Amino acid sequence: MGAGTVATGLGPQDGYLQFLNPNRKWYNNRRLITLHAWLVLLLITSSANGFDGSLMNSFQSLDLWRDYFGHPQGGKLGLLNAIQNIGALAAYPFAPYLSDGLGRRLTIWIGATIMLIAVAVQAAAHNLGMFIAARFLIGFGVTFAANSAPMLVTELAYPAYRAQMTALYNSLWYSGNIIASWSTYGTEFINNNWSWRIPSILQGVPSIFQFFLILFGPESPRWLVSKGREEKALQTLAYYHADSDETDALVLFEFNEIKAGIELDRTVSANVGWSALWSTPGNRKRMTIIIAIAFFSQWSGNGLVSYYLNAVFNTLGITSTTTQLLITGILAIWNLFWAIGASFLVERIGRRTLFLTSCAGMLLFFILQTICSAQFALRGTESAAHAVIAFIFLFYACYDIAFTPLIVAYTVEILPYSLRAKGFNIFNFTISLALIFNQYVNPIALEKLGWKYYIVYCCWLAFEFAFCYFFIVETRGLSLEETSALFDGEEATRAVQASHEVRHDDLDEKNSNTDLKV
């Protein structure tokens, strides 16, 4: 399979860019400001995920938490870290059906409700079994919200900002990571069990906002069209994208593309059901890419740091709880900086360039990290230990320019509407499988192999670069419907072009009506 973009006869110059109002910016248009406020409510779903991802890492550095739950180690520690993802696995069979059946908003609300119950149980836990049960519920609840939220972001966003807003979704994982890291750093000095109960309570803050506000926000125009509510879909597009002008050229362009894309999916039986994910060459290519980048996002060596950073510190002789928590908090801020910066470059640089640069940089710095870890383990060189910390930061900078902002954004944009919820569910399911493997295998491998375990990831990173070079397709400057043409070929291209012709007819009718009024 060749690298690069597939020729389709459609390019950015043929799409929505020609209809954008150059004077309508995110900072000077009240409707866009309101839309982005709603999108922020969706983006914080990722913050809740990031909070949980860092919480267990921070708890493992807290003496009071370890004492309260009997110093969990080995398999028990692996279960504590993996149970959230086991809860997610239990929710995956239901999440896409709720997203497509009940709508994106209601599914997010259901997820937020379950999350609030789970957080309350976790904060009140008085034994290890109760804590484990709460973390199972957290994984179960967040799955519903995490399945719908990024799809609603990409389906609601103003076309000029869609890529950036969707890329921000996963980047804001680190905002939750920062709150968890620094709140735990602060509560470390509380000499009782509130040192871990307070961070547990804070985990529920994003869900509180979603519980009370999400049902007042806009629904996906694509979901509305799929349910036969075309008038409401047009009103939603017009209200947020064109100040309620339902005859605006951009709104008509979007509306007719959405209708054409969904109608095509309805008429092609291969685009319906779970088997459709593998039934055509285009869909097989999509799923190959999606499953691969999902695994890559967790199997790039980052799993060693994300969940077992304290074990890495201990390997390097950094055993102070305060120092460990401080480095964890600084690393979270560093990650957020690079991830957000990359989110605003996806349309300037392109997805493919970011993926390749990320893989090359990660490979380089992980090799250097491995060398320095070996030097410290074999010779006890203190400077080598300090260098490992530096290379961890540099490794994450490279990871963050693609595998933080793009894995969700790229997944939801290359999937057609009819398969978006199911395909994105497979993406999340794959991540959970990769995480469960990491959380059980990494602590055992680190204990048995030490720095030699890093060599496995060096080889894997080289494979990741080769895969991205040959498989990643550039989607810069295309609408969601136009992106389908890159994978589905001539039939999808004709459907998109037909929607463009309908749009021109609508504009001609609008102009003739205006002439009659004059």
Coordinates of N, CA and C in Angstrom, one line a residue, residues 221-299:
P221 N -26.0 17.5 14.0 CA -26.8 17.6 12.8 C -26.8 16.3 12.0
R222 N -25.7 15.5 12.1 CA -25.7 14.3 11.3 C -26.6 13.2 12.0
W223 N -26.6 13.2 13.3 CA -27.6 12.3 14.0 C -29.0 12.7 13.7
L224 N -29.3 14.0 13.7 CA -30.6 14.5 13.4 C -31.1 14.1 12.0
V225 N -30.2 14.2 11.0 CA -30.6 13.8 9.7 C -30.8 12.3 9.6
S226 N -30.0 11.6 10.3 CA -30.1 10.1 10.3 C -31.5 9.7 10.9
K227 N -32.1 10.5 11.7 CA -33.3 10.2 12.4 C -34.5 10.9 11.6
G228 N -34.2 11.5 10.5 CA -35.3 12.1 9.7 C -35.7 13.5 10.2
R229 N -34.9 14.1 11.0 CA -35.2 15.4 11.6 C -34.3 16.5 10.8
E230 N -34.5 16.5 9.5 CA -33.7 17.4 8.7 C -33.9 18.8 8.9
E231 N -35.1 19.2 9.2 CA -35.3 20.7 9.5 C -34.5 21.1 10.7
K232 N -34.6 20.3 11.8 CA -33.8 20.6 13.0 C -32.3 20.6 12.7
A233 N -31.8 19.7 11.9 CA -30.4 19.7 11.6 C -30.0 21.0 10.9
L234 N -30.8 21.4 9.9 CA -30.5 22.6 9.2 C -30.5 23.8 10.1
Q235 N -31.5 23.9 11.0 CA -31.5 25.0 11.9 C -30.3 25.0 12.8
T236 N -29.8 23.8 13.3 CA -28.6 23.8 14.1 C -27.4 24.3 13.4
L237 N -27.2 23.8 12.1 CA -26.1 24.3 11.3 C -26.2 25.8 11.1
A238 N -27.3 26.2 10.7 CA -27.5 27.7 10.4 C -27.3 28.5 11.7
Y239 N -27.8 28.1 12.8 CA -27.7 28.9 14.0 C -26.3 29.1 14.5
Y240 N -25.5 28.0 14.4 CA -24.1 28.1 15.0 C -23.1 28.5 13.9
H241 N -23.3 28.2 12.6 CA -22.3 28.4 11.6 C -22.6 29.6 10.7
A242 N -23.8 30.2 10.8 CA -24.2 31.3 9.9 C -25.2 32.2 10.5
D243 N -25.2 32.4 11.8 CA -26.0 33.4 12.4 C -27.5 33.2 12.0
S244 N -27.9 31.9 12.0 CA -29.3 31.5 11.7 C -29.8 31.7 10.2
D245 N -28.8 32.0 9.3 CA -29.2 32.1 7.9 C -29.2 30.7 7.2
E246 N -30.4 30.2 7.0 CA -30.5 28.8 6.5 C -30.2 28.8 5.0
T247 N -30.0 29.9 4.3 CA -29.7 30.0 2.9 C -28.2 30.3 2.7
D248 N -27.4 30.3 3.8 CA -26.0 30.6 3.7 C -25.3 29.5 2.9
A249 N -24.4 29.9 2.0 CA -23.7 28.9 1.1 C -23.0 27.8 1.9
L250 N -22.3 28.2 2.9 CA -21.6 27.1 3.7 C -22.6 26.2 4.4
V251 N -23.7 26.7 4.9 CA -24.7 25.9 5.6 C -25.3 24.9 4.6
L252 N -25.7 25.4 3.4 CA -26.2 24.5 2.4 C -25.2 23.4 1.9
F253 N -24.0 23.9 1.8 CA -22.9 22.9 1.4 C -22.8 21.8 2.4
E254 N -22.7 22.1 3.7 CA -22.7 21.1 4.8 C -23.9 20.3 4.8
F255 N -25.1 20.9 4.8 CA -26.3 20.2 4.9 C -26.5 19.1 3.8
N256 N -26.2 19.5 2.6 CA -26.4 18.6 1.4 C -25.4 17.5 1.4
E257 N -24.1 17.8 1.9 CA -23.1 16.8 2.0 C -23.5 15.8 3.0
I258 N -24.0 16.2 4.1 CA -24.5 15.3 5.2 C -25.6 14.4 4.7
K259 N -26.6 15.0 4.0 CA -27.7 14.2 3.5 C -27.2 13.2 2.5
A260 N -26.3 13.6 1.6 CA -25.9 12.7 0.6 C -25.1 11.6 1.2
G261 N -24.2 11.9 2.2 CA -23.4 10.8 2.8 C -24.2 9.8 3.5
I262 N -25.2 10.3 4.3 CA -26.1 9.4 5.0 C -27.0 8.6 4.1
E263 N -27.5 9.2 3.0 CA -28.3 8.5 2.1 C -27.5 7.4 1.4
L264 N -26.2 7.7 1.1 CA -25.4 6.7 0.5 C -25.2 5.5 1.4
D265 N -25.0 5.8 2.7 CA -24.8 4.7 3.7 C -26.1 3.8 3.8
R266 N -27.2 4.5 3.6 CA -28.5 3.7 3.7 C -28.7 2.8 2.6
T267 N -28.3 3.2 1.4 CA -28.5 2.5 0.2 C -27.5 1.4 -0.1
V268 N -26.4 1.5 0.6 CA -25.3 0.5 0.5 C -25.3 -0.5 1.7
S269 N -25.8 -1.7 1.5 CA -25.9 -2.6 2.6 C -24.6 -2.9 3.3
A270 N -23.5 -2.7 2.5 CA -22.2 -3.0 3.1 C -21.8 -2.0 4.2
N271 N -22.6 -0.9 4.3 CA -22.2 0.1 5.3 C -23.1 0.0 6.5
V272 N -23.8 -1.1 6.7 CA -24.7 -1.3 7.9 C -24.2 -2.4 8.7
G273 N -24.2 -2.3 10.1 CA -23.8 -3.3 11.0 C -22.3 -3.5 11.2
W274 N -22.0 -4.3 12.2 CA -20.7 -4.5 12.6 C -19.8 -5.1 11.5
S275 N -20.4 -6.0 10.7 CA -19.6 -6.7 9.7 C -19.2 -5.7 8.6
A276 N -19.9 -4.5 8.5 CA -19.5 -3.5 7.6 C -18.1 -2.9 7.8
L277 N -17.7 -3.0 9.1 CA -16.3 -2.5 9.4 C -15.2 -3.2 8.6
W278 N -15.5 -4.4 8.1 CA -14.5 -5.2 7.3 C -15.0 -5.6 5.9
S279 N -16.2 -5.1 5.5 CA -16.8 -5.7 4.3 C -16.3 -5.1 3.0
T280 N -15.6 -3.9 3.0 CA -15.1 -3.3 1.8 C -13.6 -3.0 2.0
P281 N -12.9 -2.9 0.8 CA -11.5 -2.5 0.9 C -11.3 -1.2 1.7
G282 N -12.2 -0.2 1.5 CA -12.0 1.1 2.2 C -12.2 0.9 3.6
N283 N -13.2 0.2 4.1 CA -13.4 0.0 5.5 C -12.3 -0.9 6.1
R284 N -11.8 -1.9 5.4 CA -10.7 -2.7 6.0 C -9.5 -1.8 6.2
K285 N -9.2 -0.9 5.2 CA -8.1 0.0 5.4 C -8.3 0.9 6.6
R286 N -9.5 1.4 6.7 CA -9.8 2.3 7.9 C -9.5 1.6 9.2
M287 N -10.1 0.3 9.3 CA -9.9 -0.4 10.6 C -8.5 -0.8 10.8
T288 N -7.7 -1.1 9.8 CA -6.3 -1.4 10.0 C -5.6 -0.3 10.6
I289 N -5.8 0.9 10.1 CA -5.2 2.1 10.6 C -5.7 2.4 12.0
I290 N -7.0 2.3 12.2 CA -7.5 2.7 13.6 C -7.0 1.8 14.6
I291 N -7.1 0.5 14.4 CA -6.6 -0.5 15.4 C -5.1 -0.3 15.6
A292 N -4.3 0.0 14.6 CA -2.9 0.1 14.7 C -2.6 1.4 15.6
I293 N -3.2 2.5 15.3 CA -2.8 3.7 16.0 C -3.3 3.6 17.5
A294 N -4.4 2.8 17.7 CA -4.9 2.6 19.1 C -3.8 1.9 19.9
F295 N -3.3 0.8 19.3 CA -2.2 0.0 19.9 C -1.0 0.9 20.1
F296 N -0.6 1.6 19.1 CA 0.6 2.5 19.1 C 0.5 3.5 20.3
S297 N -0.7 4.0 20.5 CA -0.9 5.1 21.5 C -0.5 4.6 22.9
Q298 N -0.6 3.2 23.1 CA -0.3 2.7 24.4 C 1.0 1.8 24.4
W299 N 1.4 1.4 23.3 CA 2.6 0.5 23.2 C 3.8 1.2 22.7

